[in-house]
Structure formats: structure tokens, C-alpha cells
Coordinates of C-alpha atoms in Angstrom, one line a residue:
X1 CA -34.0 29.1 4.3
X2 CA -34.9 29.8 0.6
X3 CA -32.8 33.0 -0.8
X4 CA -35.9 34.9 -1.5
X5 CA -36.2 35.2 2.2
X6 CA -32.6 35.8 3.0
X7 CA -33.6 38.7 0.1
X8 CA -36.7 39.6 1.2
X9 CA -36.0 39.3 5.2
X10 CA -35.4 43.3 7.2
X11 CA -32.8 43.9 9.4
X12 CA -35.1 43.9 12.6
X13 CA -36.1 40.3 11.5
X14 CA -33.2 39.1 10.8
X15 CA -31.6 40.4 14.6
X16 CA -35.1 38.4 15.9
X17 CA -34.5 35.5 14.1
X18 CA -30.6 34.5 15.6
X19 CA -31.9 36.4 18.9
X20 CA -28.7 38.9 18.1
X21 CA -29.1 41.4 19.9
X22 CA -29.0 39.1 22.8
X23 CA -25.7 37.4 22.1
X24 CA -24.0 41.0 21.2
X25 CA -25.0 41.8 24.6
X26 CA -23.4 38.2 25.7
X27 CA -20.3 38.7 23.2
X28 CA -19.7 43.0 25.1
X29 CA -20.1 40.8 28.3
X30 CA -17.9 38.1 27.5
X31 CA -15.2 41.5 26.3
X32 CA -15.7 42.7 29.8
X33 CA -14.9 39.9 31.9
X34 CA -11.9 38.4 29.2
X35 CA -10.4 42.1 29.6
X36 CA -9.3 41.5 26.1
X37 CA -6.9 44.6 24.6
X38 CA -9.1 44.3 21.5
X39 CA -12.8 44.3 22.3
X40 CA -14.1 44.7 18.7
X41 CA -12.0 42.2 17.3
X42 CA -13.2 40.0 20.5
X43 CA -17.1 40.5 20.2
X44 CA -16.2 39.6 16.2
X45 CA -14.9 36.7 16.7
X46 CA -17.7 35.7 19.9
X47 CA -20.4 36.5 17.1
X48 CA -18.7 35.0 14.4
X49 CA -19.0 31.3 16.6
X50 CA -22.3 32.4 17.8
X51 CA -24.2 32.4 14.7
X52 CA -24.6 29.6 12.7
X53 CA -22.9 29.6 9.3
X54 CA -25.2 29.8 6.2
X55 CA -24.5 30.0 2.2
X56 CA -25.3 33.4 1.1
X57 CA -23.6 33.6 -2.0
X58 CA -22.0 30.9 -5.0
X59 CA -20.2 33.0 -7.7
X60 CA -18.4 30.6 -10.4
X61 CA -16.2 31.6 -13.4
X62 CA -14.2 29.8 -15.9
X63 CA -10.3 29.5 -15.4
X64 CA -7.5 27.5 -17.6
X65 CA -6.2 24.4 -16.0
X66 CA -2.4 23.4 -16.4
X67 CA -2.7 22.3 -20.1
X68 CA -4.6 25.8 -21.0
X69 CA -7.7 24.2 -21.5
X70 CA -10.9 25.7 -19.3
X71 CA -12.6 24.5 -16.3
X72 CA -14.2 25.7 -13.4
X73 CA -13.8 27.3 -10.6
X74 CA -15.7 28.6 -7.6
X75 CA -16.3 31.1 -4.5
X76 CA -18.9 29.8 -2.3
X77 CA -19.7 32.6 0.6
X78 CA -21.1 32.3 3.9
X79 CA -21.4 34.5 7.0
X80 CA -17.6 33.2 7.9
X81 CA -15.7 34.0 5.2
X82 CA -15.1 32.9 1.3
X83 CA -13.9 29.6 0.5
X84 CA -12.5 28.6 -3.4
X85 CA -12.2 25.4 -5.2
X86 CA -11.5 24.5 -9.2
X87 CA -11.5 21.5 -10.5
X88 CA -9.8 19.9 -12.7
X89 CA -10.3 18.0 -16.2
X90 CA -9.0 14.9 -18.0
X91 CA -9.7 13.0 -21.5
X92 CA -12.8 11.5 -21.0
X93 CA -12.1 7.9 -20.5
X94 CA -16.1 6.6 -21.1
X95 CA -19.8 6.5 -21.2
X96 CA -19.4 4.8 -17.7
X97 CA -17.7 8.2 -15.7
X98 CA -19.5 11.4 -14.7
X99 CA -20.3 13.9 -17.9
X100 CA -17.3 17.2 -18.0
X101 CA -19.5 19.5 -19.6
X102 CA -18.3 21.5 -22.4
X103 CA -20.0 24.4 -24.7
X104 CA -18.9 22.6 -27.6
X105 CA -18.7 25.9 -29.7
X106 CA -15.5 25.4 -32.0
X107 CA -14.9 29.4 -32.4
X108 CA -14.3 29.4 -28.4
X109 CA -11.6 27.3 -27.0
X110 CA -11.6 25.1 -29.6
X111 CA -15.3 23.9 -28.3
X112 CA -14.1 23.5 -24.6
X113 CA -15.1 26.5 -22.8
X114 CA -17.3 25.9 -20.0
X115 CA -19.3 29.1 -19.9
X116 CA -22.8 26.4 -19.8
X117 CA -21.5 24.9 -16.4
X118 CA -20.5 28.1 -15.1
X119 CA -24.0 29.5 -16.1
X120 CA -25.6 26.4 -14.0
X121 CA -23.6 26.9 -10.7
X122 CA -24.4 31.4 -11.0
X123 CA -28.0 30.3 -11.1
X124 CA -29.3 26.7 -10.8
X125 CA -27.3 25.5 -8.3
X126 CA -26.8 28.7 -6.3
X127 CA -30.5 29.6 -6.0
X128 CA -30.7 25.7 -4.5
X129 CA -28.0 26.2 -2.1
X130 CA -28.6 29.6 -0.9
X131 CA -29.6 29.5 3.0
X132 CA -28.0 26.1 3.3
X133 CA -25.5 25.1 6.4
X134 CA -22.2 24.1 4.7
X135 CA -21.4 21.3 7.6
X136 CA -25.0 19.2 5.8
X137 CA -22.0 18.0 2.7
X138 CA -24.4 14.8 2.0
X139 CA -27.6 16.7 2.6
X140 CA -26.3 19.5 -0.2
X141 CA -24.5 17.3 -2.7
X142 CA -28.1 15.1 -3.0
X143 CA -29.4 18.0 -3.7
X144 CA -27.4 18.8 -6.7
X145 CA -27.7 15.2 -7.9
X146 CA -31.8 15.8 -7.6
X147 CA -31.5 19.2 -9.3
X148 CA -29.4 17.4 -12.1
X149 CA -31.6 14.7 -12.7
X150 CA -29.5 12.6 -14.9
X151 CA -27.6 9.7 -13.8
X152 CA -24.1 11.0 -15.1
X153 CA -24.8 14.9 -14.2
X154 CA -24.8 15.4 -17.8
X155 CA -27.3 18.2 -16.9
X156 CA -25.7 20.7 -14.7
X157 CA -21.8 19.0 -15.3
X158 CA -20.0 16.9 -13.1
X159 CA -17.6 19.8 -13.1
X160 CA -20.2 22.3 -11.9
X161 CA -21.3 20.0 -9.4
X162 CA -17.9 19.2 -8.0
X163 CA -16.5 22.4 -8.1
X164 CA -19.4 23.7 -5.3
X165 CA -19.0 20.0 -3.8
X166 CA -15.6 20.8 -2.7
X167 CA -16.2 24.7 -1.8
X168 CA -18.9 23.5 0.6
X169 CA -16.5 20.9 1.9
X170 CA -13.9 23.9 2.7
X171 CA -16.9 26.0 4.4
X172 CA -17.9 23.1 6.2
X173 CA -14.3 22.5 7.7
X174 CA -14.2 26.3 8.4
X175 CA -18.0 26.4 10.2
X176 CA -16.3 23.5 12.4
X177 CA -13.2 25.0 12.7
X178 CA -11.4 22.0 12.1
X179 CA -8.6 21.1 9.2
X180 CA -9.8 20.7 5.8
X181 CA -8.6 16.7 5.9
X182 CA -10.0 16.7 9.8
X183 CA -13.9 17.2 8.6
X184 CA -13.6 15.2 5.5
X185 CA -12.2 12.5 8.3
X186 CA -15.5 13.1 10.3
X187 CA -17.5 13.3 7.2
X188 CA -16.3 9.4 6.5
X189 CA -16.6 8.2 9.8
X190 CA -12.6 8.0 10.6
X191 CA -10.6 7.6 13.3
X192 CA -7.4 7.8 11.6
X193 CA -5.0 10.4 9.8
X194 CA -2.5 8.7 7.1
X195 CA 0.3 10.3 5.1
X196 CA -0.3 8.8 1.9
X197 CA 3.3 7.3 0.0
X198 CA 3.5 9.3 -3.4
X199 CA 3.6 7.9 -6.5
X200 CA 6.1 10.6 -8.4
X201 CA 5.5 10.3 -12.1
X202 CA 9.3 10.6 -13.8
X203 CA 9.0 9.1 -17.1
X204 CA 5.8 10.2 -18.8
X205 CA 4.6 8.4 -22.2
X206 CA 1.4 7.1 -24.1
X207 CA -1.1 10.1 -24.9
X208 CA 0.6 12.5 -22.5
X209 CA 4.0 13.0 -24.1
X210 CA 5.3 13.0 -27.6
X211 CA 7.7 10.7 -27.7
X212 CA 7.6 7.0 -28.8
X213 CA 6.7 5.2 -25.3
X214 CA 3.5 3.3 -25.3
X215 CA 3.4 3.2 -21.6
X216 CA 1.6 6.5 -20.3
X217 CA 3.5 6.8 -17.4
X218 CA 6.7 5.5 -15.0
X219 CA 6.3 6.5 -11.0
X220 CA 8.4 5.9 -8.3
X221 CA 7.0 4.9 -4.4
X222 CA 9.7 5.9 -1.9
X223 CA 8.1 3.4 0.4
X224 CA 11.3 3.4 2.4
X225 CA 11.2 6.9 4.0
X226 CA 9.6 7.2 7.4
X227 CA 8.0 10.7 7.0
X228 CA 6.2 12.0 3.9
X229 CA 8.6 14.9 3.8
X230 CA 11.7 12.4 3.7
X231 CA 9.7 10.8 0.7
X232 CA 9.2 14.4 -0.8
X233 CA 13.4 14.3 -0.4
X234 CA 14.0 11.2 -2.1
X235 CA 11.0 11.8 -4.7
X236 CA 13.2 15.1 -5.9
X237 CA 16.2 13.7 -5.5
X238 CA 15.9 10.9 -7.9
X239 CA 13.9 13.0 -10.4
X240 CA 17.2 14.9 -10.6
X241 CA 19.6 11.9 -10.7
X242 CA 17.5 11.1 -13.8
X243 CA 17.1 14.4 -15.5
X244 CA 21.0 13.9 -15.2
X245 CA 21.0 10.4 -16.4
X246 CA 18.6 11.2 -19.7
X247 CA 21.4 14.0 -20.3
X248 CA 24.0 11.5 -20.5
X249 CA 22.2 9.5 -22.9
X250 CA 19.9 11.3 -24.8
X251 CA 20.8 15.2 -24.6
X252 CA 19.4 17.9 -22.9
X253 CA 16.3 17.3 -25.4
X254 CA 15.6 13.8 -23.9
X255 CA 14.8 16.2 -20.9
X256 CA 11.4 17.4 -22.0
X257 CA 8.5 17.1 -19.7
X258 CA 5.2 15.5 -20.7
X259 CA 1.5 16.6 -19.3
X260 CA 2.2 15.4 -16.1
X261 CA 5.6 16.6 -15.6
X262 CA 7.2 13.5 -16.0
X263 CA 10.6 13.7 -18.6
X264 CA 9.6 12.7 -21.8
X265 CA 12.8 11.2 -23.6
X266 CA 12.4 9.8 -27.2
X267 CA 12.6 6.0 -26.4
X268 CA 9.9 3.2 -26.8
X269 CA 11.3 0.4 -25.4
X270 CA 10.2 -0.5 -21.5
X271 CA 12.9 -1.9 -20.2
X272 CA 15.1 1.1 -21.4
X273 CA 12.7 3.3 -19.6
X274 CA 12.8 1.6 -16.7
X275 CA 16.8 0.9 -16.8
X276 CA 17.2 4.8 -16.7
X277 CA 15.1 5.0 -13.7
X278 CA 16.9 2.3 -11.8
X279 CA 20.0 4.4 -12.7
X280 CA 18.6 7.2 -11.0
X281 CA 17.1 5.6 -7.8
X282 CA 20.9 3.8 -7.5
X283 CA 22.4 7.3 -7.9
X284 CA 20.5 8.4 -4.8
X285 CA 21.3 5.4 -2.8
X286 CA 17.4 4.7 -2.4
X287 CA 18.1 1.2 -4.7
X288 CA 15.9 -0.7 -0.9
X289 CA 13.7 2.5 -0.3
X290 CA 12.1 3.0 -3.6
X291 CA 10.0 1.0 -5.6
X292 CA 8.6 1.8 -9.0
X293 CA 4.8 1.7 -10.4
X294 CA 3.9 1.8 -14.1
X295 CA 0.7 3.3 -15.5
X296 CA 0.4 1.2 -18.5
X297 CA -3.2 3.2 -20.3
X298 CA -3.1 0.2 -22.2
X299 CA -7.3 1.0 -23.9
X300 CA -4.8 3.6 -25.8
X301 CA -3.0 1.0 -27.8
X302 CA -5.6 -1.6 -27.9
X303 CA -6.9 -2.7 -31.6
X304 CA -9.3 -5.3 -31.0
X305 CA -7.7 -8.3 -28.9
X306 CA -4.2 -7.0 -29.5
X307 CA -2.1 -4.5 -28.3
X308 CA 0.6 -2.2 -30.7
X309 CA 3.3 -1.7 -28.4
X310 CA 4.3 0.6 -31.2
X311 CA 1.1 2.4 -32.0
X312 CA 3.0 5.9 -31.7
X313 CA 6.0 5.2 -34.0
X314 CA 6.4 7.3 -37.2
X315 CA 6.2 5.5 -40.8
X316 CA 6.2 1.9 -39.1
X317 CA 6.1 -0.4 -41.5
X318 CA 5.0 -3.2 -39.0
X319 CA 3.1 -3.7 -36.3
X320 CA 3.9 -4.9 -32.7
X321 CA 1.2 -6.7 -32.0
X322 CA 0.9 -8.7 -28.4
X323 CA -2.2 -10.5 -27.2
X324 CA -3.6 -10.5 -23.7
X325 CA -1.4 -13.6 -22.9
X326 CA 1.5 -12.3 -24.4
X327 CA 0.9 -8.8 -22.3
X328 CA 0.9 -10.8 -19.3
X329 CA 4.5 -12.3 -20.4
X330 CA 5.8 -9.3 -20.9
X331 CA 4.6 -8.0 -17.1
X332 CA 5.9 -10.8 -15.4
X333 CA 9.2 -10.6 -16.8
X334 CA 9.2 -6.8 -16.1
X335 CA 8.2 -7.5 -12.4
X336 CA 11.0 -9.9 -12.2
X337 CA 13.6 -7.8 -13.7
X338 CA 12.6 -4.2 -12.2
X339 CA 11.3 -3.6 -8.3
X340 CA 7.7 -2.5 -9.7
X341 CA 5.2 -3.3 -7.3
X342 CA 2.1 -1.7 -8.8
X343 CA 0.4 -1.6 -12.2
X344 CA -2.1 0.2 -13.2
X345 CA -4.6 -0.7 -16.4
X346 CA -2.2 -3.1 -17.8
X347 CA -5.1 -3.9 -20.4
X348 CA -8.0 -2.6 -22.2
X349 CA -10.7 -1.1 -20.2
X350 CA -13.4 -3.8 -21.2
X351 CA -10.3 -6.6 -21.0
X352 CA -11.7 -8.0 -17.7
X353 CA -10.9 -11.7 -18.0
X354 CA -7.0 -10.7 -18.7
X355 CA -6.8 -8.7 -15.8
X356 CA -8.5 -11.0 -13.6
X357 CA -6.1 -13.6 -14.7
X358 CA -2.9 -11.2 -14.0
X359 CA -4.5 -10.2 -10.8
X360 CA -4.9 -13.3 -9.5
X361 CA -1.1 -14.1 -10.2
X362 CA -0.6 -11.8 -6.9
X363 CA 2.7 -10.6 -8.4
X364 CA 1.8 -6.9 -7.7
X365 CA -0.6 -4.4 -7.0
X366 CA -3.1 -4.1 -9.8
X367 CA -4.8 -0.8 -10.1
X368 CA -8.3 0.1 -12.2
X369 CA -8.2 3.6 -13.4
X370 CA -10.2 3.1 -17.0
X371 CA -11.2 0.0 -15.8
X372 CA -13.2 1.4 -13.1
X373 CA -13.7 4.8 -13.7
X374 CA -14.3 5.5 -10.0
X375 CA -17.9 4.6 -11.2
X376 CA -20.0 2.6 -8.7
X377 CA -20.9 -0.1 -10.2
X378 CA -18.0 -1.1 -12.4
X379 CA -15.9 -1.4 -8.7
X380 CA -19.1 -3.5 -7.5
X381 CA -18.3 -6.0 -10.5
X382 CA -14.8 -6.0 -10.1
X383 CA -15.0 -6.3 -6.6
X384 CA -17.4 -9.3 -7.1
X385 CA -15.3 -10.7 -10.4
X386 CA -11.7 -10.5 -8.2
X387 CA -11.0 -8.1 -11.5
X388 CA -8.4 -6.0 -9.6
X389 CA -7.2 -4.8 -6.1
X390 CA -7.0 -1.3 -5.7
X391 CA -9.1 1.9 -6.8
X392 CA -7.8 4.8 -8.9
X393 CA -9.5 7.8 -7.4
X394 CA -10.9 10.8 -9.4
X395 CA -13.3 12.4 -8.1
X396 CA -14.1 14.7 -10.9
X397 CA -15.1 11.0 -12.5
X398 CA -17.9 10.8 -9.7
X399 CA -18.8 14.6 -9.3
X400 CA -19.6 15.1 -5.5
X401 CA -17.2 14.3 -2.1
X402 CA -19.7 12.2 -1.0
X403 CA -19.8 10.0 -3.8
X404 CA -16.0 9.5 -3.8
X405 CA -16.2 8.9 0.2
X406 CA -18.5 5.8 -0.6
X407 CA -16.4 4.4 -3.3
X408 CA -13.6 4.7 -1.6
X409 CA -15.2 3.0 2.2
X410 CA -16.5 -0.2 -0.9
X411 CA -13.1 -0.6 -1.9
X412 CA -11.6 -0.7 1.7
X413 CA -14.4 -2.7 3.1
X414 CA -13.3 -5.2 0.4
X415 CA -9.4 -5.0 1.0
X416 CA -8.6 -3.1 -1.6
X417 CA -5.9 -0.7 -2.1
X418 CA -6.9 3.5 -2.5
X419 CA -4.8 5.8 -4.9
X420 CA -5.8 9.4 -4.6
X421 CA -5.2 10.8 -8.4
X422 CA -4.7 13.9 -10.0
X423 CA -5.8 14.6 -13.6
X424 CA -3.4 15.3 -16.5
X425 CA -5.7 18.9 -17.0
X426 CA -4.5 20.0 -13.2
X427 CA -5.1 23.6 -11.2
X428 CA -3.1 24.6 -8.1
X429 CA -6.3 23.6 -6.0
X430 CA -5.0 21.1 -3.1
X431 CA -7.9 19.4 -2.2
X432 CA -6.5 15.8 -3.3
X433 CA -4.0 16.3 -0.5
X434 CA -6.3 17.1 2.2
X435 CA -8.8 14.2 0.4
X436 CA -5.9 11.6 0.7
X437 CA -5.2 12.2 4.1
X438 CA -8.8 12.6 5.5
X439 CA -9.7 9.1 3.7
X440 CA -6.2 7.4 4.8
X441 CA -6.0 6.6 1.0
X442 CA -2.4 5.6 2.1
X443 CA -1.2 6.4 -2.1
X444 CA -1.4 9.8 -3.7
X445 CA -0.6 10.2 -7.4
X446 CA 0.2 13.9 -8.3
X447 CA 2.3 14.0 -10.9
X448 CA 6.1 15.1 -10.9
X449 CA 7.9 16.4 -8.3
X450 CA 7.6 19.4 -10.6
X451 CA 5.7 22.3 -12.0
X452 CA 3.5 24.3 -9.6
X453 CA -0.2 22.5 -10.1
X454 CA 1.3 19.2 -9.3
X455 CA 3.3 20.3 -6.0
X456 CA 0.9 22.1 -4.6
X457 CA -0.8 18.7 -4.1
X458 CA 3.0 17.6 -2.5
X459 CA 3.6 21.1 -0.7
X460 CA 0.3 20.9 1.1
X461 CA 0.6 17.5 2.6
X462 CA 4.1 18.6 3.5
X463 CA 2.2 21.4 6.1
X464 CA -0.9 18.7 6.9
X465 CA 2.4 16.7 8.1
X466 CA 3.8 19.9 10.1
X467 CA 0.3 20.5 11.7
X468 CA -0.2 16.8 12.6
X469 CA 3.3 16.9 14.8
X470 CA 3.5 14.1 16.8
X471 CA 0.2 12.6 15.6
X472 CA 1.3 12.9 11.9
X473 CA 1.9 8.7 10.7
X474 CA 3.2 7.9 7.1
X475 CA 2.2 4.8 5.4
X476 CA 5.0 3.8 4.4
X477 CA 5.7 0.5 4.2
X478 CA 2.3 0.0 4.7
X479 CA 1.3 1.5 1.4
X480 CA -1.5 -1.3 0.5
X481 CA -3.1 -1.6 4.0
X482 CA -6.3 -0.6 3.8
X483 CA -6.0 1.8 6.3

């Protein structure tokens, strides 16, 4: 149904088109025999499930995500209720991931106001969408791809796009009456419901901190619990042991967080980093149960062939250099020294024979973030190439919950590991939780088990687990499966 019918149609069609004042008739009947104490809230709720749900109205306005930086965020309405969504933002990593679109004015925001995406969704994409059943989430995210035209949604914004992507998601679920990570579940084709293991960031570095750590960020993987709220426990835990232990060391001012929430002490050495969160995961007594996972970022510090290991130190009068061969040196000895288990980009983002070759050393799970770039093809060529074995997940990097459900069934079909991944520019939207579930992603990466955008992500996998009772099954020790 086009909106100018919705618009145009009377009342009396309307009630002839859904047949309604038969099923209010039904719905009174239905009051009578029930002998409900409430018939108007009754016959409500009989018409509510009796009349198909429709979208009759996408308002969008700009917001500030957790770095005070604007993105986008939605109200998509049907005939059920009003269901949000905002998205959120990163550094753009590449020409090769899905276009965040900006005003670009430098008097507003700095030039990242997103008044032009906003603009799309309150007319282009809501005059498509208008009339449109909210379960159809393939059907409705082609549609904004057709509208767009372009083959990076450089158009109408991958943030536009998403942003109504997700609210129709929600509306779907709703229509359904189903959990949010139930109909995303159904939309995928699965059976089963994982509790992803979370990958807490503790130590941040590289571009999201100011201090002199290459390294973008440390994580810890409390493998070890057997529920995801025992690994929420532990995950807190140890962040405190190593606020407490960066004290000790480095003064309360070591103790500053970075983007992510991670602690943000002024050190540059790796192994120093990860020798203060050892200490912390010893402190708790997790030393068996948790096991640590690096985000190197290495395109960051990449000149040419080589990487500066000290490309952030002040008045350096020489450089670190260390080439790919070298870098792989340095990881092995790391891997052998430290329980990590997973790296992510431990080179440049066009480096593909160097992480091939580290990847094929099987000493740990090797992730692609700006390897990949969740983009399509790039995880076809890796896939093809042996280039890594597990996905990095943004889905503001694709634009559409249909797009990152087929990315994320090609990287299972070929054995590969999932991470479900925040961005550094965050809101306290907590579709990523409900995401990692309904795919079984089995890894979530939401930041620290701190500040509110990041633990709403944490906090709402904590009440998929309560809902799930019984049913509810954390991965665990089977963090890698391709569930």
C-alpha cells in the first residue's frame, strides 16, 4: 500500500478493507465468552493481533553518540506501537566499507552533522516504506538498497539506511511477538540461541587513547565461566583488580579511560601492558578462566612495509621500525609468554600475504576487522586466500541486517570464527546484543565493562540470559565453534 492511499483512504474504506467491523464483533464476542474483568483492554489487544501490522510513520533526527559526535537515530511506527534504533559511528576505515554520510559543513559539528541523512530517512526512505509489513526485513532493506542506487549507499547513507534497518527489525519482532534475538534467529534460518563470550576491552591504546601504546586495544575472554552473567562477574572483577594495579604503578592518572572505556595508562611497551593485565586476572583467581585478545589496528602505524611501534611517542628521535617478518616475531613470542588466544589486524589492512602467513601458523585466532571491512567480497577473498579465520562484525560497515546476516552465514559456512563489535562512536542502543545472540556469533566485543553505551550491550544479554532460563547456553569454551 503506497502512503498516498493510506492518506487518501476514508474511514468506511479503511473498516471494508481489514473486514473490521467484523472482527470487532469477533474481538466483543471473544470478551463475552473469556468473561475477562477488562473488556476494553481485551477487544484491544484481540484487534491489535487481528490486524496485520503496517508502517505508517518513519520520523528520524540527529542525536550525539558517546564521543559527542552526531548520528542517527530513528522512530519507525506502525499500528502496534513505536519501535527506536540509532546507530552508531566509527573512523572510516576505507573505500571498501559502506559510506557514513556527513553534511560536511565545518560551521556545524565540525562538518559531522548528519542533518542530509536524517533528511533522506523523513522523506525518501519513509515515503518508500510507508504501507510496508515490518516482518518482509529482506523485502524492505532491498528496497532501500534500490532507492540508494549506489553500491556503498553513498546516496541515502549507510547510517540512514541502517538506522530504519534495525527499527524495522524491532517492529518485525514485535508484529511476531517474538524476542528481538528470536526473529532475527528466524530471519537467518536458526535453530540455535548462544550466549556470546565477551571480549572486555581493559587496556585501550593506538588512535583511541592518548597515551603512548601502539596497540589499539587489550581485551579479556573469561572463557572459563559457565553463564554469561558469571563472565559479566569476572569481566568486572578483573577490570577492577587492574584499575587497582595501574594505581600501584602509575598513579591514579594511569587510570584514565580511552574511547572505548578501556584504562589508558602512559606506557608503550606490550609486554608491560599485558604484564599489568595478567596481574589483574591473577588477583581475581581467573589466571585458567580467562584468556586475553589484543586488537593490534596495526594500518594505524604502518609506513610503507614497516611498522613504528612508536609512531605516537613525543620528540622521538628514532624510529621503531619492524617489518612484516619481524611483526610476526614479535606475536609469536607474545602468544608464548601471555595466554592471548585471539588477534585481531595484527598488520596492515592491504598486508594480506603477512597475515596469511601468521594465520596459517595456527597459533591463535586471527581476526579481520580493517582487513575485511565486513564487506562482501574482501571476506570472499580471504575466505578463498586462507587470509584469516574469523569476521569482525559491524554492521554499520554493511548498512542493512540482512546484509550482515549473509556475511556472517559466508563466514560460518566456511569455519570461521564471528565477533559481534561495537564501534568506538557508541549509543545506548542494544541491538548488538540481541544481533549476537540471534546469529550465535558465540564473541561479542562491547567495550569495557564500563560507561553506560558499552554496558547496555552487556546489561541486555544479561536479561536475554534471564528470559532464555533453562534454554539459555553460553559458549564458553566453545568460543570459536562456528555455532
Amino acid at each position: 500500500m503506497e502512503k498516498k492511499q493510506l492518506k487518501e483512504m476514508s474511514v468506511q474504506e479503511y473498516l471494508d478493507k481489514y473486514m473490521l467491523s467484523r472482527k470487532i464483533e469477533e474481538a466483543v464476542n471473544a470478551a463475552v465468552r473469556a468473561k475477562t474483568p477488562d473488556p476494553v483492554l481485551f477487544i484491544s489487544n484481540h484487534m491489535k493481533k487481528a490486524i496485520p501490522s503496517v508502517i505508517t510513520k518513519i520520523k528520524a533526527r540527529q542525536i550525539l553518540d558517546s564521543r559527542g559526535i552526531p548520528t542517527v537515530e530513528v522512530d519507525l511506527y506502525t499500528n502496534k506501537g513505536v519501535f527506536h534504533a540509532s546507530v552508531p559511528s566509527g573512523d572510516p576505515a576505507g573505500m571498501y566499507e559502506a559510506v557514513e554520510l556527513r553534511d560536511g559543513d565545518k560551521g556545524t559539528y565540525l562538518g559531522n552533522s548528519v542533518t542530509k541523512a536524517v533528511k533522506n530517512i523523513n522523506e525518501k526512505i519513509s515515503e518508500a516504506l510507508i504501507g510496508r509489513d515490518p516482518t518482509q526485513q529482506y523485502e524492505i532493506d532491498q528496497a532501500m538498497k534500490d532507492l540508494d542506487t549506489t553500491e556503498k549507499k553513498g546516496e541515502l547513507g549507510a547510517n540512514a539506511i541502517l538506522a530504519v534497518s534495525i527499527a524495522v527489525c524491532r517492529a518485525g519482532a514485535a508484529e511476531k511477538e517474538v524476542p528481538l534475538y528470536k526473529h532475527i534467529a528466524d530471519l537467518a534460518g536458526k535453530t540455535n540461541l548462544i550466549l556470546p563470550v565477551p571480549a572486555f576491552t581493559v587496556l585501550s591504546g593506538g588512535k583511541h587513547a592518548g597515551n603512548n601504546l601502539a596497540i589499539q586495544e587489550i581485551m579479556i575472554l573469561p572463557i572459563g565461566a559457565s553463564k554469561f552473567e558469571e563472565a559479566l562477574k569476572m569481566g568486572s572483577e578483573t577490570f577492577h583488580h587492574l584499575k587497582a594495579v595501574i594505581t600501584e604503578k602509575h598513579g591514579a592518572h594511569g587510570c584514565n579511560f580511552g574511547e572505548d572505556g578501556g584504562f589508558a595508562p602512559n606506557i608503550s611497551s606490550f609486554k608491560e601492558a599485558l604484564d599489568l593485565v595478567e596481574e589483574a586476572i591473577n588477583r581475581g583467581g581467573y589466571n585458567e578462566r580467562i584468556k586475553i585478545a589484543i586488537d593490534v589496528a596495526a594500518t594505524n602505524f604502518c609506513m610503507g612495509t614497516k611498522y613504528d611501534l612508536d609512531f605516537k611517542a613525543p620528540n622521538k628521535s628514532v624510529q621503531n621500525f619492524k617489518s612484516g617478518k619481524d611483526m610476526i616475531d614479535m606475536y609469536k613470542e607474545l602468544c608464548a609468554d601471555y595466554p592471548i588466544v585471539s588477534i585481531e589486524d595484527p598488520f596492515d589492512r592491504e598486508d594480506w600475504d603477512h597475515t596469511k602467513h601468521f594465520s596459517s601458523l595456527g597459533i591463535c585466532q586471527v581476526v579481520g576487522g580493517d582487513l575485511l571491512m565486513s564487506n562482501k567480497k574482501r571476506i570472499e577473498r580471504a575466505i578463498d586466500e586462507f587470509t584469516c579465520n574469523a569476521l569482525l562484525l559491524k554492521v554499520n560497515q554493511i548498512g542493512t541486517v540482512t546484509e550482515a546476516i549473509e556475511v556472517v552465514k559466508l563466514a560460518k559456512d566456511a569455519q570461521w570464527a564471528v565477533v559481534a563489535s561495537h564501534r568506538c562512536g557508541e549509543t545506548d542502543d542494544t541491538f548488538l546484543a540481541d544481533l549476537s545472540v540471534g546469529l550465535s556469533t558465540c564473541q561479542i566485543k562491547a567495550g569495557a565493562p564500563c560507561r553506560g553505551e558499552r554496558l547496555a550491550k552487556y546489561n541486555q544479554l544479561l536479561r536475554i540470559e534471564e528470559e532464555l532460563g533453562d534454554q539459555a547456553i553460553y559458549a564458553g569454551e566453545d568460543w570459536r565453534a562456528a555455532c
